[in-house]
Amino acid sequence: MSPENRNYMPESDVVGLNLKETELTLGMPGETRVTTDTGVKLGTKRGFSETIDLNLGRSNVKCHDKVCDDELENDVLGGATKSLTEKAQLVGWPPVRASRKNVMKSCKFIKVAVDGAPYLRKVDLEMYNSYQQLLSALEDMFSCLTIRNYLNEKKLMDPANGVEYVATYEDRDGDWMLVGDVPWKMFVESCKRVRLMKSSEAIGLAPRTPQKCSSTA
Amino acid sequence: MKMMMGSSFPEEVLEHVFSFIERDKDRNAISTVCQSWYEIERWSRRRVFVGNCYAVSPAILIKRFPDVRCLELKGKPHFADFNLVPEGWGAYVAPWIAAASSAYPWLEEIRLKRMVIPDDSLELISKSFKNFKVLVLSSCEGFSTEGLAAIAANCRNLRELDLRESEVEDLNQSSGHWLSHFPDNYTSLVSLNIACLNSDVSFTALERLVGRCPNLRTLRLNRAVPLDRLAILLRRAPQLVELGTGEASDLRPDVLSNLSGAFSRCKELKNLSGFWDVAPGYLTGVYPICPRLTSLNLSYAATIQSSDLIKLVSQCQNLQKLWVLDYIEDLGLEALAASCKDLRELRVFPSEPFGVEPNVLLTEQGLVSVSEGCPKLHSVLYFCRQMSNDALRTIARNRPNMTRFRLCIIEPRTPDYLTLESLDMGFGAIVEHCKDLRRLSLSGLLTDRVFEYIGTYGKKLEMLSVAFAGDSDLGLHHILSGCENLRKLEIRDCPFGDKALLANAAKLETMRSLWMSSCSVSFGACKLLGQKMPMLNVEVIDERGPPDSRPESCPVEKLYIYRTVSGPRLDMPGFVWTKDEDSALGLS
C-alpha cells in the first residue's frame, strides 16, 4: 500500500464505520509520514524514553522515593551497585514473570530502612562478600552516612548532626540482631531485612563485648 | 417415561447421551438445538469454564447451570503477569465463592487463574463443599498460609492442592505449620504443588503426609526443602510420577548417593522440575531416570551450565517437554535436536533478561536446529537476542505443524541481523506455512506488512501478542478484519489509534478481550466505543487521574475491552473509567 495524501479525518466520519476510509489513509490526524530507504515508516515510533514516560505511574523518575518494585530494582540499584551498561528498563519488558527475574544468580534481596529516612532501599546481599562491602554500599546509598569503625563495631554516622546509627537485622526467627555478630555467610542466609537504627535506640541487642551500658528507655 | 414435545427420545435417554459430550463447545452447540435440549443440557452440565470472570455474573451462571461440580475462572488479563495491570484492578473471586457456597453444595473442583482470593474465601470453600476435591490456584494472590490451613483441616476428600506460581503470604508466626492441619486420618492426597511458597514448611508434617497418602503422584516442593530431605520423601513415595525438587547448593557425596538410590526406586517418575541452586554434581543422581522422563523443567536451575545440560538432555530420549534457561546455548539445543526426537514443547527463558550484552551463546541457530531435528515440535517459547528472516523461514518450512509460536527478541525493534530489514517476511512465513497456528507472539522490527500477512494467513489464530510493532492503524485493521478465530489480542507500545478500533468495533464482540497499552487510542474513541457497543465493557485504565481532565484526543494509558453479558462491573478501582462512570462522561 503506497502512501497517499493523508487527510484529516474528523471522528464523526468514523462513526459510520466506513471501511473504505480505513483502507486508504490511516494516518493519525495531523501527522506526516517519513519513509526510510528500507520502506520502514518513521514518525510514528516512539523512542524508549517516550514509552517509559507514558507509564507515568511507574516511571523511573518517581521511584527514587518509593519502595522499589521488581522490574525497577536493577534501575535504582544501577547507580549504587551495578554497572552502567544496564540501561533504563521498560515496565514489563522483556515479558518475564517476576518469579523468573531473579533466577540468574541466587539473589537475596532484602529491604534496608534507615530510621528517620522516608524511603526504603533494596539490596542484594549476594553482591557482597563481607560486612565491610555491605556497609560501604549502604554508605553510598544513604549518602548522608559515613562508616565509623568504633571499637570494632559496625556503625554509621551522619556527620551533619552527629547521629550514630547501628546496623541491625531481623533474622529468620524474627529476632533483631546486631549486624556483624555472625559469620558473613550465615548472616546472608538468615537476614530478612536490615534497619539502621539510631544508636540511642539500639538497646536490648546484646553487644559482643560489654561496653557502654544500654540505657533503658 | 416422560416424552418431550417434538422429541423422539425420552428425557432420560437424552441425558444419558449428553453425558458423553464433554467439550464446552459441543455442549453449547447442543443447547441451541431446541428448548428441551437446552433444558436437559443445562441441568446436566457439570463442568463450566469462564474465560473472563467479568463476562458473566455468578447469578447468571447459577441460574442457567444449577448443578455445577467443576468451576474454572480466569480473571486478570495475561499482561498482568508482567506488571502491566495496576494493583487493585479487580478479579476478586469472593463473590463467586459466596454464591457457589449456597448454590453448589456438591462442588468438587475450583480452578482459578490470575484472581484475587482472600483467606476468608478459602475458609468458606473448606466448609461449604463436603465433597471438595481439587483446588488449583494459578498465578493467584490475596491469601496466606492461614487460608491453606483451613483447606488442609476441613477438606476431607481433597485430592489436589496446586498453588502454581501464586503469591502466598506467609504468616509464619502463627501458621507456618499449615501442613500439619491435615488430620492424621487424611490419606487421599494425589497432587501437591507448593513450589511457589517462599516460607519454610514443617518437614515432619510433610514427611508424615507423604507417607500416609498412597495415591500421591505429584509432589512439587518449594526451595526450602533441601535435597538431603528429598531422599527421605522419595523413599516414602516411590510411586511418584511428577516431582519438583527443592534446592541444594552444597554437593555432599552421601546426599548424592542417597538421592541416586531413591531416584532409581521411583519407577514411575516421568516429570521433573525445581532444581533451584542445585550444585551440578547432583545431576548425576538423576541420570538413571533420564530415559523415562517425558517432561523436564530446568528453567529455575541457574547454576547449571551448558555442558551439564548437554549431558543431561542427551540421555532423555523420551523427552516431550523441556523448559530451560538460555544457558543451554546453541550447542545444547543441537544436542537436544539429536537426542530427543519426541520433543513436542520447548521453552527457553533468558538468564539475564535485563543485560545489554548477550551473556550466552544462544542465537536463532539453536531454534533452527530443534525445528530441524524434532518432527513433533509444535509449541515454542524462545527468548533470544538476534533473529533473521532466513531462520524464521527455515523454521516455518521445517515445522508446518507448529501450533504455538512465541518469539521474544529481547531488544525491542531489533531488525534482521543479517540484512537489517524488518522481520515481516520471517513471521509472514510462519503464519503462511503453519496453518494450524493458534497462538503467536511477535517481536523485533515489524511494519504494518507483518499484520497484513497475519490477517491473510492467520485464520486459525486465537491469541496474538504484539509489542513495539507496526506503523499505523492499518496494522491493527489487518488483524481485526483478517483473523477470523481471534479470541484474545494484547498489544503494547504500538502506534495503533482510533480508526481501526472503531472500524472493527463489531469484531470485538466476537472476541474474549482486547488489551492495548501505550498505544494511541484516544479517550474520545473509548467513550464512543463504549456508547455504541453495549455488549462490551470498555475499561480505560489510567493512573494519571480522570481522563476528562485532559483533552479527549489525548491517548489513554491502558485500555481493556471485553465482551460481557453482565454489564459494567461494580468493583472498579479509582483508576478505571467506563462509559457509565460519570454522567459527564457518558451520553449527553
PDB file of N, CA and C in Angstrom, chain B residues 256-342:
ATOM      1  N   LEU B 256      24.249 -37.287  47.731  1.00  0.00           N
ATOM      2  CA  LEU B 256      24.122 -37.666  46.322  1.00  0.00           C
ATOM      3  C   LEU B 256      23.811 -39.145  46.187  1.00  0.00           C
ATOM      4  N   SER B 257      24.529 -39.982  46.936  1.00  0.00           N
ATOM      5  CA  SER B 257      24.299 -41.422  46.753  1.00  0.00           C
ATOM      6  C   SER B 257      22.935 -41.816  47.296  1.00  0.00           C
ATOM      7  N   ASN B 258      22.536 -41.187  48.374  1.00  0.00           N
ATOM      8  CA  ASN B 258      21.194 -41.409  48.913  1.00  0.00           C
ATOM      9  C   ASN B 258      20.131 -41.072  47.884  1.00  0.00           C
ATOM     10  N   LEU B 259      20.347 -39.937  47.268  1.00  0.00           N
ATOM     11  CA  LEU B 259      19.390 -39.431  46.288  1.00  0.00           C
ATOM     12  C   LEU B 259      19.336 -40.341  45.069  1.00  0.00           C
ATOM     13  N   SER B 260      20.497 -40.735  44.599  1.00  0.00           N
ATOM     14  CA  SER B 260      20.563 -41.655  43.455  1.00  0.00           C
ATOM     15  C   SER B 260      19.745 -42.893  43.717  1.00  0.00           C
ATOM     16  N   GLY B 261      19.997 -43.448  44.898  1.00  0.00           N
ATOM     17  CA  GLY B 261      19.281 -44.654  45.280  1.00  0.00           C
ATOM     18  C   GLY B 261      17.783 -44.432  45.288  1.00  0.00           C
ATOM     19  N   ALA B 262      17.388 -43.333  45.887  1.00  0.00           N
ATOM     20  CA  ALA B 262      15.955 -43.047  45.995  1.00  0.00           C
ATOM     21  C   ALA B 262      15.335 -42.843  44.617  1.00  0.00           C
ATOM     22  N   PHE B 263      16.040 -42.138  43.760  1.00  0.00           N
ATOM     23  CA  PHE B 263      15.523 -41.887  42.412  1.00  0.00           C
ATOM     24  C   PHE B 263      15.348 -43.183  41.637  1.00  0.00           C
ATOM     25  N   SER B 264      16.328 -44.054  41.741  1.00  0.00           N
ATOM     26  CA  SER B 264      16.217 -45.259  40.904  1.00  0.00           C
ATOM     27  C   SER B 264      15.083 -46.155  41.367  1.00  0.00           C
ATOM     28  N   ARG B 265      14.615 -45.946  42.582  1.00  0.00           N
ATOM     29  CA  ARG B 265      13.477 -46.728  43.053  1.00  0.00           C
ATOM     30  C   ARG B 265      12.141 -46.166  42.571  1.00  0.00           C
ATOM     31  N   CYS B 266      12.175 -44.980  41.997  1.00  0.00           N
ATOM     32  CA  CYS B 266      10.928 -44.363  41.532  1.00  0.00           C
ATOM     33  C   CYS B 266      10.694 -44.726  40.074  1.00  0.00           C
ATOM     34  N   LYS B 267      10.078 -45.871  39.888  1.00  0.00           N
ATOM     35  CA  LYS B 267       9.953 -46.412  38.537  1.00  0.00           C
ATOM     36  C   LYS B 267       8.953 -45.670  37.677  1.00  0.00           C
ATOM     37  N   GLU B 268       8.089 -44.879  38.322  1.00  0.00           N
ATOM     38  CA  GLU B 268       7.040 -44.203  37.555  1.00  0.00           C
ATOM     39  C   GLU B 268       7.375 -42.760  37.242  1.00  0.00           C
ATOM     40  N   LEU B 269       8.509 -42.298  37.768  1.00  0.00           N
ATOM     41  CA  LEU B 269       8.819 -40.867  37.679  1.00  0.00           C
ATOM     42  C   LEU B 269       9.080 -40.443  36.242  1.00  0.00           C
ATOM     43  N   LYS B 270       8.251 -39.476  35.768  1.00  0.00           N
ATOM     44  CA  LYS B 270       8.362 -39.068  34.376  1.00  0.00           C
ATOM     45  C   LYS B 270       8.587 -37.574  34.217  1.00  0.00           C
ATOM     46  N   ASN B 271       8.339 -36.834  35.300  1.00  0.00           N
ATOM     47  CA  ASN B 271       8.252 -35.383  35.183  1.00  0.00           C
ATOM     48  C   ASN B 271       9.038 -34.749  36.319  1.00  0.00           C
ATOM     49  N   LEU B 272      10.074 -33.984  35.967  1.00  0.00           N
ATOM     50  CA  LEU B 272      10.920 -33.361  36.985  1.00  0.00           C
ATOM     51  C   LEU B 272      10.960 -31.855  36.842  1.00  0.00           C
ATOM     52  N   SER B 273      10.989 -31.166  38.000  1.00  0.00           N
ATOM     53  CA  SER B 273      11.103 -29.704  37.972  1.00  0.00           C
ATOM     54  C   SER B 273      11.836 -29.254  39.234  1.00  0.00           C
ATOM     55  N   GLY B 274      11.960 -27.963  39.434  1.00  0.00           N
ATOM     56  CA  GLY B 274      12.611 -27.435  40.634  1.00  0.00           C
ATOM     57  C   GLY B 274      14.060 -27.069  40.347  1.00  0.00           C
ATOM     58  N   PHE B 275      14.976 -27.719  41.045  1.00  0.00           N
ATOM     59  CA  PHE B 275      16.419 -27.556  40.817  1.00  0.00           C
ATOM     60  C   PHE B 275      16.946 -26.160  41.074  1.00  0.00           C
ATOM     61  N   TRP B 276      16.317 -25.437  42.013  1.00  0.00           N
ATOM     62  CA  TRP B 276      16.886 -24.146  42.359  1.00  0.00           C
ATOM     63  C   TRP B 276      18.257 -24.332  42.979  1.00  0.00           C
ATOM     64  N   ASP B 277      19.208 -23.495  42.564  1.00  0.00           N
ATOM     65  CA  ASP B 277      20.503 -23.507  43.239  1.00  0.00           C
ATOM     66  C   ASP B 277      21.054 -24.899  43.456  1.00  0.00           C
ATOM     67  N   VAL B 278      20.944 -25.733  42.463  1.00  0.00           N
ATOM     68  CA  VAL B 278      21.418 -27.098  42.646  1.00  0.00           C
ATOM     69  C   VAL B 278      22.853 -27.207  42.163  1.00  0.00           C
ATOM     70  N   ALA B 279      23.707 -27.742  43.004  1.00  0.00           N
ATOM     71  CA  ALA B 279      25.081 -27.987  42.579  1.00  0.00           C
ATOM     72  C   ALA B 279      25.035 -28.991  41.431  1.00  0.00           C
ATOM     73  N   PRO B 280      25.700 -28.664  40.318  1.00  0.00           N
ATOM     74  CA  PRO B 280      25.614 -29.514  39.124  1.00  0.00           C
ATOM     75  C   PRO B 280      25.966 -30.972  39.385  1.00  0.00           C
ATOM     76  N   GLY B 281      26.809 -31.218  40.380  1.00  0.00           N
ATOM     77  CA  GLY B 281      27.179 -32.593  40.683  1.00  0.00           C
ATOM     78  C   GLY B 281      25.998 -33.475  41.005  1.00  0.00           C
ATOM     79  N   TYR B 282      24.923 -32.880  41.504  1.00  0.00           N
ATOM     80  CA  TYR B 282      23.748 -33.687  41.858  1.00  0.00           C
ATOM     81  C   TYR B 282      23.031 -34.252  40.640  1.00  0.00           C
ATOM     82  N   LEU B 283      23.306 -33.680  39.490  1.00  0.00           N
ATOM     83  CA  LEU B 283      22.597 -34.152  38.303  1.00  0.00           C
ATOM     84  C   LEU B 283      22.888 -35.618  38.000  1.00  0.00           C
ATOM     85  N   THR B 284      24.083 -36.071  38.379  1.00  0.00           N
ATOM     86  CA  THR B 284      24.391 -37.478  38.108  1.00  0.00           C
ATOM     87  C   THR B 284      23.393 -38.388  38.809  1.00  0.00           C
ATOM     88  N   GLY B 285      22.836 -37.896  39.902  1.00  0.00           N
ATOM     89  CA  GLY B 285      21.829 -38.691  40.600  1.00  0.00           C
ATOM     90  C   GLY B 285      20.574 -38.871  39.780  1.00  0.00           C
ATOM     91  N   VAL B 286      20.372 -37.974  38.835  1.00  0.00           N
ATOM     92  CA  VAL B 286      19.161 -38.011  38.015  1.00  0.00           C
ATOM     93  C   VAL B 286      19.342 -38.874  36.769  1.00  0.00           C
ATOM     94  N   TYR B 287      20.602 -39.093  36.379  1.00  0.00           N
ATOM     95  CA  TYR B 287      20.855 -39.830  35.133  1.00  0.00           C
ATOM     96  C   TYR B 287      20.070 -41.145  34.995  1.00  0.00           C
ATOM     97  N   PRO B 288      19.996 -41.961  36.070  1.00  0.00           N
ATOM     98  CA  PRO B 288      19.311 -43.249  35.908  1.00  0.00           C
ATOM     99  C   PRO B 288      17.862 -43.125  35.445  1.00  0.00           C
ATOM    100  N   ILE B 289      17.205 -42.038  35.807  1.00  0.00           N
ATOM    101  CA  ILE B 289      15.797 -41.932  35.418  1.00  0.00           C
ATOM    102  C   ILE B 289      15.588 -41.143  34.132  1.00  0.00           C
ATOM    103  N   CYS B 290      16.645 -40.576  33.586  1.00  0.00           N
ATOM    104  CA  CYS B 290      16.513 -39.749  32.378  1.00  0.00           C
ATOM    105  C   CYS B 290      15.761 -40.422  31.230  1.00  0.00           C
ATOM    106  N   PRO B 291      16.054 -41.672  30.935  1.00  0.00           N
ATOM    107  CA  PRO B 291      15.369 -42.286  29.796  1.00  0.00           C
ATOM    108  C   PRO B 291      13.854 -42.365  29.960  1.00  0.00           C
ATOM    109  N   ARG B 292      13.385 -42.293  31.208  1.00  0.00           N
ATOM    110  CA  ARG B 292      11.942 -42.386  31.441  1.00  0.00           C
ATOM    111  C   ARG B 292      11.265 -41.015  31.394  1.00  0.00           C
ATOM    112  N   LEU B 293      12.074 -39.961  31.484  1.00  0.00           N
ATOM    113  CA  LEU B 293      11.489 -38.622  31.622  1.00  0.00           C
ATOM    114  C   LEU B 293      10.788 -38.154  30.354  1.00  0.00           C
ATOM    115  N   THR B 294       9.582 -37.631  30.543  1.00  0.00           N
ATOM    116  CA  THR B 294       8.885 -37.031  29.405  1.00  0.00           C
ATOM    117  C   THR B 294       8.812 -35.519  29.549  1.00  0.00           C
ATOM    118  N   SER B 295       9.023 -35.021  30.789  1.00  0.00           N
ATOM    119  CA  SER B 295       8.907 -33.587  30.996  1.00  0.00           C
ATOM    120  C   SER B 295       9.974 -33.116  31.965  1.00  0.00           C
ATOM    121  N   LEU B 296      10.696 -32.078  31.600  1.00  0.00           N
ATOM    122  CA  LEU B 296      11.800 -31.586  32.410  1.00  0.00           C
ATOM    123  C   LEU B 296      11.754 -30.072  32.452  1.00  0.00           C
ATOM    124  N   ASN B 297      11.671 -29.527  33.663  1.00  0.00           N
ATOM    125  CA  ASN B 297      11.628 -28.075  33.812  1.00  0.00           C
ATOM    126  C   ASN B 297      12.865 -27.625  34.561  1.00  0.00           C
ATOM    127  N   LEU B 298      13.842 -27.116  33.826  1.00  0.00           N
ATOM    128  CA  LEU B 298      15.076 -26.632  34.424  1.00  0.00           C
ATOM    129  C   LEU B 298      15.150 -25.113  34.344  1.00  0.00           C
ATOM    130  N   SER B 299      13.993 -24.482  34.232  1.00  0.00           N
ATOM    131  CA  SER B 299      14.015 -23.035  33.989  1.00  0.00           C
ATOM    132  C   SER B 299      14.369 -22.215  35.218  1.00  0.00           C
ATOM    133  N   TYR B 300      14.493 -22.874  36.360  1.00  0.00           N
ATOM    134  CA  TYR B 300      14.956 -22.160  37.545  1.00  0.00           C
ATOM    135  C   TYR B 300      16.359 -22.605  37.945  1.00  0.00           C
ATOM    136  N   ALA B 301      16.959 -23.472  37.142  1.00  0.00           N
ATOM    137  CA  ALA B 301      18.251 -24.053  37.503  1.00  0.00           C
ATOM    138  C   ALA B 301      19.380 -23.163  37.020  1.00  0.00           C
ATOM    139  N   ALA B 302      19.575 -22.053  37.714  1.00  0.00           N
ATOM    140  CA  ALA B 302      20.542 -21.059  37.257  1.00  0.00           C
ATOM    141  C   ALA B 302      21.981 -21.485  37.465  1.00  0.00           C
ATOM    142  N   THR B 303      22.185 -22.545  38.196  1.00  0.00           N
ATOM    143  CA  THR B 303      23.557 -22.953  38.477  1.00  0.00           C
ATOM    144  C   THR B 303      24.039 -24.009  37.505  1.00  0.00           C
ATOM    145  N   ILE B 304      23.215 -24.411  36.596  1.00  0.00           N
ATOM    146  CA  ILE B 304      23.596 -25.492  35.686  1.00  0.00           C
ATOM    147  C   ILE B 304      23.903 -24.926  34.306  1.00  0.00           C
ATOM    148  N   GLN B 305      25.135 -25.143  33.885  1.00  0.00           N
ATOM    149  CA  GLN B 305      25.590 -24.538  32.633  1.00  0.00           C
ATOM    150  C   GLN B 305      25.489 -25.515  31.469  1.00  0.00           C
ATOM    151  N   SER B 306      25.962 -25.014  30.338  1.00  0.00           N
ATOM    152  CA  SER B 306      25.749 -25.718  29.083  1.00  0.00           C
ATOM    153  C   SER B 306      26.213 -27.170  29.072  1.00  0.00           C
ATOM    154  N   SER B 307      27.438 -27.419  29.521  1.00  0.00           N
ATOM    155  CA  SER B 307      27.963 -28.782  29.388  1.00  0.00           C
ATOM    156  C   SER B 307      27.155 -29.774  30.213  1.00  0.00           C
ATOM    157  N   ASP B 308      26.753 -29.372  31.415  1.00  0.00           N
ATOM    158  CA  ASP B 308      25.946 -30.274  32.232  1.00  0.00           C
ATOM    159  C   ASP B 308      24.563 -30.461  31.626  1.00  0.00           C
ATOM    160  N   LEU B 309      24.034 -29.415  31.050  1.00  0.00           N
ATOM    161  CA  LEU B 309      22.719 -29.522  30.426  1.00  0.00           C
ATOM    162  C   LEU B 309      22.775 -30.491  29.250  1.00  0.00           C
ATOM    163  N   ILE B 310      23.865 -30.398  28.488  1.00  0.00           N
ATOM    164  CA  ILE B 310      24.000 -31.287  27.334  1.00  0.00           C
ATOM    165  C   ILE B 310      24.045 -32.738  27.787  1.00  0.00           C
ATOM    166  N   LYS B 311      24.863 -32.984  28.825  1.00  0.00           N
ATOM    167  CA  LYS B 311      24.961 -34.363  29.327  1.00  0.00           C
ATOM    168  C   LYS B 311      23.600 -34.870  29.757  1.00  0.00           C
ATOM    169  N   LEU B 312      22.840 -34.008  30.371  1.00  0.00           N
ATOM    170  CA  LEU B 312      21.538 -34.419  30.894  1.00  0.00           C
ATOM    171  C   LEU B 312      20.551 -34.712  29.774  1.00  0.00           C
ATOM    172  N   VAL B 313      20.354 -33.732  28.887  1.00  0.00           N
ATOM    173  CA  VAL B 313      19.301 -33.928  27.881  1.00  0.00           C
ATOM    174  C   VAL B 313      19.650 -35.026  26.888  1.00  0.00           C
ATOM    175  N   SER B 314      20.952 -35.270  26.708  1.00  0.00           N
ATOM    176  CA  SER B 314      21.340 -36.321  25.763  1.00  0.00           C
ATOM    177  C   SER B 314      20.865 -37.689  26.208  1.00  0.00           C
ATOM    178  N   GLN B 315      20.526 -37.796  27.498  1.00  0.00           N
ATOM    179  CA  GLN B 315      20.077 -39.094  27.995  1.00  0.00           C
ATOM    180  C   GLN B 315      18.561 -39.182  28.083  1.00  0.00           C
ATOM    181  N   CYS B 316      17.886 -38.103  27.706  1.00  0.00           N
ATOM    182  CA  CYS B 316      16.428 -38.090  27.849  1.00  0.00           C
ATOM    183  C   CYS B 316      15.755 -38.335  26.507  1.00  0.00           C
ATOM    184  N   GLN B 317      15.915 -39.571  26.025  1.00  0.00           N
ATOM    185  CA  GLN B 317      15.422 -39.848  24.668  1.00  0.00           C
ATOM    186  C   GLN B 317      13.922 -39.745  24.537  1.00  0.00           C
ATOM    187  N   ASN B 318      13.220 -39.828  25.648  1.00  0.00           N
ATOM    188  CA  ASN B 318      11.765 -39.795  25.555  1.00  0.00           C
ATOM    189  C   ASN B 318      11.157 -38.460  25.954  1.00  0.00           C
ATOM    190  N   LEU B 319      12.021 -37.464  25.991  1.00  0.00           N
ATOM    191  CA  LEU B 319      11.560 -36.154  26.440  1.00  0.00           C
ATOM    192  C   LEU B 319      10.539 -35.549  25.477  1.00  0.00           C
ATOM    193  N   GLN B 320       9.434 -35.069  26.046  1.00  0.00           N
ATOM    194  CA  GLN B 320       8.425 -34.415  25.214  1.00  0.00           C
ATOM    195  C   GLN B 320       8.365 -32.922  25.472  1.00  0.00           C
ATOM    196  N   LYS B 321       8.706 -32.568  26.706  1.00  0.00           N
ATOM    197  CA  LYS B 321       8.602 -31.160  27.066  1.00  0.00           C
ATOM    198  C   LYS B 321       9.858 -30.729  27.802  1.00  0.00           C
ATOM    199  N   LEU B 322      10.478 -29.642  27.352  1.00  0.00           N
ATOM    200  CA  LEU B 322      11.656 -29.104  28.018  1.00  0.00           C
ATOM    201  C   LEU B 322      11.512 -27.603  28.234  1.00  0.00           C
ATOM    202  N   TRP B 323      11.639 -27.208  29.509  1.00  0.00           N
ATOM    203  CA  TRP B 323      11.712 -25.786  29.839  1.00  0.00           C
ATOM    204  C   TRP B 323      13.103 -25.577  30.407  1.00  0.00           C
ATOM    205  N   VAL B 324      13.838 -24.595  29.858  1.00  0.00           N
ATOM    206  CA  VAL B 324      15.243 -24.484  30.237  1.00  0.00           C
ATOM    207  C   VAL B 324      15.702 -23.030  30.116  1.00  0.00           C
ATOM    208  N   LEU B 325      16.793 -22.694  30.770  1.00  0.00           N
ATOM    209  CA  LEU B 325      17.349 -21.348  30.623  1.00  0.00           C
ATOM    210  C   LEU B 325      18.265 -21.304  29.400  1.00  0.00           C
ATOM    211  N   ASP B 326      18.551 -20.103  28.953  1.00  0.00           N
ATOM    212  CA  ASP B 326      19.383 -19.979  27.749  1.00  0.00           C
ATOM    213  C   ASP B 326      20.822 -20.414  27.976  1.00  0.00           C
ATOM    214  N   TYR B 327      21.120 -20.886  29.173  1.00  0.00           N
ATOM    215  CA  TYR B 327      22.441 -21.481  29.420  1.00  0.00           C
ATOM    216  C   TYR B 327      22.651 -22.705  28.537  1.00  0.00           C
ATOM    217  N   ILE B 328      21.557 -23.223  28.018  1.00  0.00           N
ATOM    218  CA  ILE B 328      21.700 -24.415  27.179  1.00  0.00           C
ATOM    219  C   ILE B 328      22.450 -24.101  25.884  1.00  0.00           C
ATOM    220  N   GLU B 329      22.346 -22.887  25.442  1.00  0.00           N
ATOM    221  CA  GLU B 329      23.068 -22.370  24.282  1.00  0.00           C
ATOM    222  C   GLU B 329      22.764 -23.172  23.008  1.00  0.00           C
ATOM    223  N   ASP B 330      23.275 -22.663  21.891  1.00  0.00           N
ATOM    224  CA  ASP B 330      23.006 -23.309  20.602  1.00  0.00           C
ATOM    225  C   ASP B 330      23.497 -24.757  20.599  1.00  0.00           C
ATOM    226  N   LEU B 331      24.642 -24.969  21.213  1.00  0.00           N
ATOM    227  CA  LEU B 331      25.223 -26.316  21.228  1.00  0.00           C
ATOM    228  C   LEU B 331      24.312 -27.296  21.944  1.00  0.00           C
ATOM    229  N   GLY B 332      23.764 -26.856  23.046  1.00  0.00           N
ATOM    230  CA  GLY B 332      22.873 -27.711  23.810  1.00  0.00           C
ATOM    231  C   GLY B 332      21.595 -28.005  23.046  1.00  0.00           C
ATOM    232  N   LEU B 333      21.122 -27.035  22.315  1.00  0.00           N
ATOM    233  CA  LEU B 333      19.896 -27.254  21.547  1.00  0.00           C
ATOM    234  C   LEU B 333      20.157 -28.199  20.379  1.00  0.00           C
ATOM    235  N   GLU B 334      21.384 -28.140  19.868  1.00  0.00           N
ATOM    236  CA  GLU B 334      21.763 -29.109  18.830  1.00  0.00           C
ATOM    237  C   GLU B 334      21.728 -30.515  19.403  1.00  0.00           C
ATOM    238  N   ALA B 335      22.278 -30.664  20.603  1.00  0.00           N
ATOM    239  CA  ALA B 335      22.275 -31.975  21.260  1.00  0.00           C
ATOM    240  C   ALA B 335      20.841 -32.420  21.515  1.00  0.00           C
ATOM    241  N   LEU B 336      20.017 -31.475  21.909  1.00  0.00           N
ATOM    242  CA  LEU B 336      18.598 -31.779  22.151  1.00  0.00           C
ATOM    243  C   LEU B 336      17.954 -32.299  20.879  1.00  0.00           C
ATOM    244  N   ALA B 337      18.244 -31.604  19.783  1.00  0.00           N
ATOM    245  CA  ALA B 337      17.658 -31.993  18.499  1.00  0.00           C
ATOM    246  C   ALA B 337      18.102 -33.382  18.087  1.00  0.00           C
ATOM    247  N   ALA B 338      19.328 -33.733  18.469  1.00  0.00           N
ATOM    248  CA  ALA B 338      19.851 -35.030  18.071  1.00  0.00           C
ATOM    249  C   ALA B 338      19.308 -36.161  18.933  1.00  0.00           C
ATOM    250  N   SER B 339      19.039 -35.856  20.201  1.00  0.00           N
ATOM    251  CA  SER B 339      18.683 -36.928  21.133  1.00  0.00           C
ATOM    252  C   SER B 339      17.196 -37.083  21.393  1.00  0.00           C
ATOM    253  N   CYS B 340      16.457 -36.000  21.299  1.00  0.00           N
ATOM    254  CA  CYS B 340      15.077 -36.031  21.788  1.00  0.00           C
ATOM    255  C   CYS B 340      14.089 -35.904  20.650  1.00  0.00           C
ATOM    256  N   LYS B 341      13.892 -37.022  19.972  1.00  0.00           N
ATOM    257  CA  LYS B 341      13.089 -37.000  18.749  1.00  0.00           C
ATOM    258  C   LYS B 341      11.598 -36.910  19.036  1.00  0.00           C
ATOM    259  N   ASP B 342      11.226 -37.038  20.293  1.00  0.00           N
ATOM    260  CA  ASP B 342       9.805 -36.980  20.626  1.00  0.00           C
ATOM    261  C   ASP B 342       9.418 -35.614  21.190  1.00  0.00           C
TER     262      ASP B 342
END
